[in-house]
Amino acid sequence: MTADDDTRPTSSTPESTSEDDDDVPPSTTRRTHPDAQPPRTQPPATILRPGSAVFCSENHSEMAQETGMFVVPQTIGSVLCCKCGIPMQPNAANMCVRCLRSEVDITEGLLKHVTILFCPDCETYLQPPKTRIKAELESRELLTFCLKRLNLDKAKVTLVHAEFVWTEPHSKRIKVKLRVQKEVLHGAVLEQAYIIEYVVHHQMCEHCSKLAANPDQWVAAVQLRQHVAHRRTFFYLEQLILKHDAAIQAVRIQQMDQGIDFFFANRSHGVKFVEFVGKVAPIKSRSDKELVSQDSKSNIYNYKHTFSVEICPICREDLVCLPPKVSLGLGNLGPLVVCTKVSNSIMLMDPNTLRYCFLDADQYWRFPFECLLSSRRLVEYVILDIDNVSAEVNVAGSRYALADAQVARVSDFGKNDRIFNIRTHLGHLLSPGDYALGYDLYGANPNSSELDKYRGLVLPEAILVKKSYEEKRQRKRGKPRAWKLKSLGMEIDETARGRIDQDKVEDEYEKFLREIEENPEMRFNISLYRNKEYQPSETASMTDGDDLPLNELLADLDLNDDDNPEDGGDMRE
């Protein structure tokens, strides 16, 4: 279909020309879409006055109908076209449709061929002068981008409809069919459709060209470090970064022994990333810069910036002995407290009294302290008896209840009859026969200078931290999970200084996945993706009990490493 075959004068005004042929009355309108409904047109209002011809003719017709007289029907007059002379209904141009098409072309002066620049690496289009727009083929964003390149406002035409015309994906051609209107020849409105062809030229943007020339070229480096014996914090921080796309501007990500290094092509990107980490973890940071090159005549200096970020070594479920100054400043809290939550502040709770406090980054780094025992020292206990002391309370969105419990170490079964009478803050979760994980202060020998400052302090025999689901894990051992996690595409440092024990990392990652299954608060802050390879069975659903709710999984996203290798890493079960 050509542009001339679809030229249509519209009847938006009483003086518009007809649309298809001379036999169509002026009030007929053409649908702009096959599914669209024709608009309802009302006849022009006529003022009737006594004595006028219209008023008299209407009175005569009414009288003739009442008396049964024959009435001659009125006919609409016609005129001759000033060009070809064929009879036609009168319009403002005094020309028929065919002659009007031959005389006027409203698409004259409009662009028919446009060249657009596309970066194949970052998949963005160039919106002059320097704006980059990312859009999929035949999307609303791409259609808007194509229409902005035409400048239809300057051509004094009105856009009625726009749609894509299918082309081969590899043809580097984008075709858009437009329908425009314009006022011509004494107020007649003409409508015409035509096709615009966009030629796509591949040209790398400035950012991608720099990366292609030197992949290691970076301007800002952010070094995340946490001086602890595990990587639990970085596993959780990795999921937060992926959920919020905090490292989308990173040029390269490298996994180190006690942290992760992020490299950016712009200093502002590094500063923004440091601000994000400060909102999700208590940190302290410092920045340095190194002069790379200079041009004294133009007063241009090129620097490489390095941001050193240290994360607080206190992690969730750690047992902490507060220094005397800190304990006194917190109203004699503790001194033995359990870290129950870590965000941009640390939540510490006394398991014997349910007193708690929040320490932000400034308060912690003013008087820093370390944990007495970490989560790697947890011991499994069995609950023999439990008696609630207080009612259940809500503390910072989590529920707790004081209770007196009789517990015994699982490792002591069959060896001795040692029973511990302790107080715990998990009275709302535990029942006789359950298993719990806690710190064995009876058999441990904690070496802490802060603990020696408290003279006469009587340590409890055990402090329970969380409920254990080891029996449930045994039933699921070797079975695939119904969900997966996305991971950053990190490079591993193979040097002697940054070498990592992969077996240890895999074991810690498996423990992190178990924590996600057991803790709903952690699942709320990260994104879980449905595992398409998982096929549940009826026997497994009957024996496994309560599993991870499927409504928490993201089923709409299809993440495939082979199709999108650069979109942010792979999937890990």
PDB file of N, CA and C in Angstrom, residues 479-483 531-537 540 544 547 550:
ATOM      1  N   LYS A 479      17.859 -32.880  47.966  1.00  0.00           N
ATOM      2  CA  LYS A 479      16.736 -32.509  47.107  1.00  0.00           C
ATOM      3  C   LYS A 479      16.910 -31.069  46.617  1.00  0.00           C
ATOM      4  N   PRO A 480      16.533 -30.781  45.387  1.00  0.00           N
ATOM      5  CA  PRO A 480      16.675 -29.400  44.883  1.00  0.00           C
ATOM      6  C   PRO A 480      15.665 -28.465  45.541  1.00  0.00           C
ATOM      7  N   ARG A 481      16.027 -27.182  45.584  1.00  0.00           N
ATOM      8  CA  ARG A 481      15.138 -26.163  46.130  1.00  0.00           C
ATOM      9  C   ARG A 481      14.223 -25.634  45.031  1.00  0.00           C
ATOM     10  N   ALA A 482      13.083 -25.113  45.474  1.00  0.00           N
ATOM     11  CA  ALA A 482      12.113 -24.557  44.519  1.00  0.00           C
ATOM     12  C   ALA A 482      12.467 -23.142  44.091  1.00  0.00           C
ATOM     13  N   TRP A 483      13.559 -22.598  44.576  1.00  0.00           N
ATOM     14  CA  TRP A 483      13.916 -21.216  44.280  1.00  0.00           C
ATOM     15  C   TRP A 483      15.417 -21.116  44.042  1.00  0.00           C
ATOM     16  N   ASN A 531      12.693 -21.664  40.504  1.00  0.00           N
ATOM     17  CA  ASN A 531      13.523 -22.649  39.825  1.00  0.00           C
ATOM     18  C   ASN A 531      12.637 -23.479  38.895  1.00  0.00           C
ATOM     19  N   LYS A 532      12.817 -23.307  37.591  1.00  0.00           N
ATOM     20  CA  LYS A 532      11.965 -24.007  36.629  1.00  0.00           C
ATOM     21  C   LYS A 532      12.257 -25.509  36.586  1.00  0.00           C
ATOM     22  N   GLU A 533      13.443 -25.905  37.016  1.00  0.00           N
ATOM     23  CA  GLU A 533      13.782 -27.329  37.008  1.00  0.00           C
ATOM     24  C   GLU A 533      13.210 -28.083  38.195  1.00  0.00           C
ATOM     25  N   TYR A 534      12.661 -27.347  39.166  1.00  0.00           N
ATOM     26  CA  TYR A 534      12.128 -28.004  40.362  1.00  0.00           C
ATOM     27  C   TYR A 534      10.759 -28.603  40.043  1.00  0.00           C
ATOM     28  N   GLN A 535      10.588 -29.871  40.383  1.00  0.00           N
ATOM     29  CA  GLN A 535       9.325 -30.590  40.173  1.00  0.00           C
ATOM     30  C   GLN A 535       8.904 -31.222  41.497  1.00  0.00           C
ATOM     31  N   PRO A 536       7.971 -30.592  42.205  1.00  0.00           N
ATOM     32  CA  PRO A 536       7.554 -31.154  43.506  1.00  0.00           C
ATOM     33  C   PRO A 536       6.765 -32.433  43.326  1.00  0.00           C
ATOM     34  N   SER A 537       6.888 -33.307  44.290  1.00  0.00           N
ATOM     35  CA  SER A 537       6.141 -34.568  44.295  1.00  0.00           C
ATOM     36  C   SER A 537       5.192 -34.583  45.478  1.00  0.00           C
ATOM     37  N   ALA A 540       6.904 -35.755  48.709  1.00  0.00           N
ATOM     38  CA  ALA A 540       7.786 -34.744  49.298  1.00  0.00           C
ATOM     39  C   ALA A 540       6.986 -33.664  49.992  1.00  0.00           C
ATOM     40  N   ASP A 544       7.692 -33.066  53.943  1.00  0.00           N
ATOM     41  CA  ASP A 544       8.532 -31.907  54.230  1.00  0.00           C
ATOM     42  C   ASP A 544       7.857 -30.884  55.113  1.00  0.00           C
ATOM     43  N   ASP A 547       6.927 -25.359  53.611  1.00  0.00           N
ATOM     44  CA  ASP A 547       8.067 -24.992  52.786  1.00  0.00           C
ATOM     45  C   ASP A 547       7.996 -23.508  52.489  1.00  0.00           C
ATOM     46  N   LEU A 550       5.415 -20.129  47.715  1.00  0.00           N
ATOM     47  CA  LEU A 550       5.703 -19.874  46.310  1.00  0.00           C
ATOM     48  C   LEU A 550       5.310 -18.472  45.888  1.00  0.00           C
TER      49      LEU A 550
END
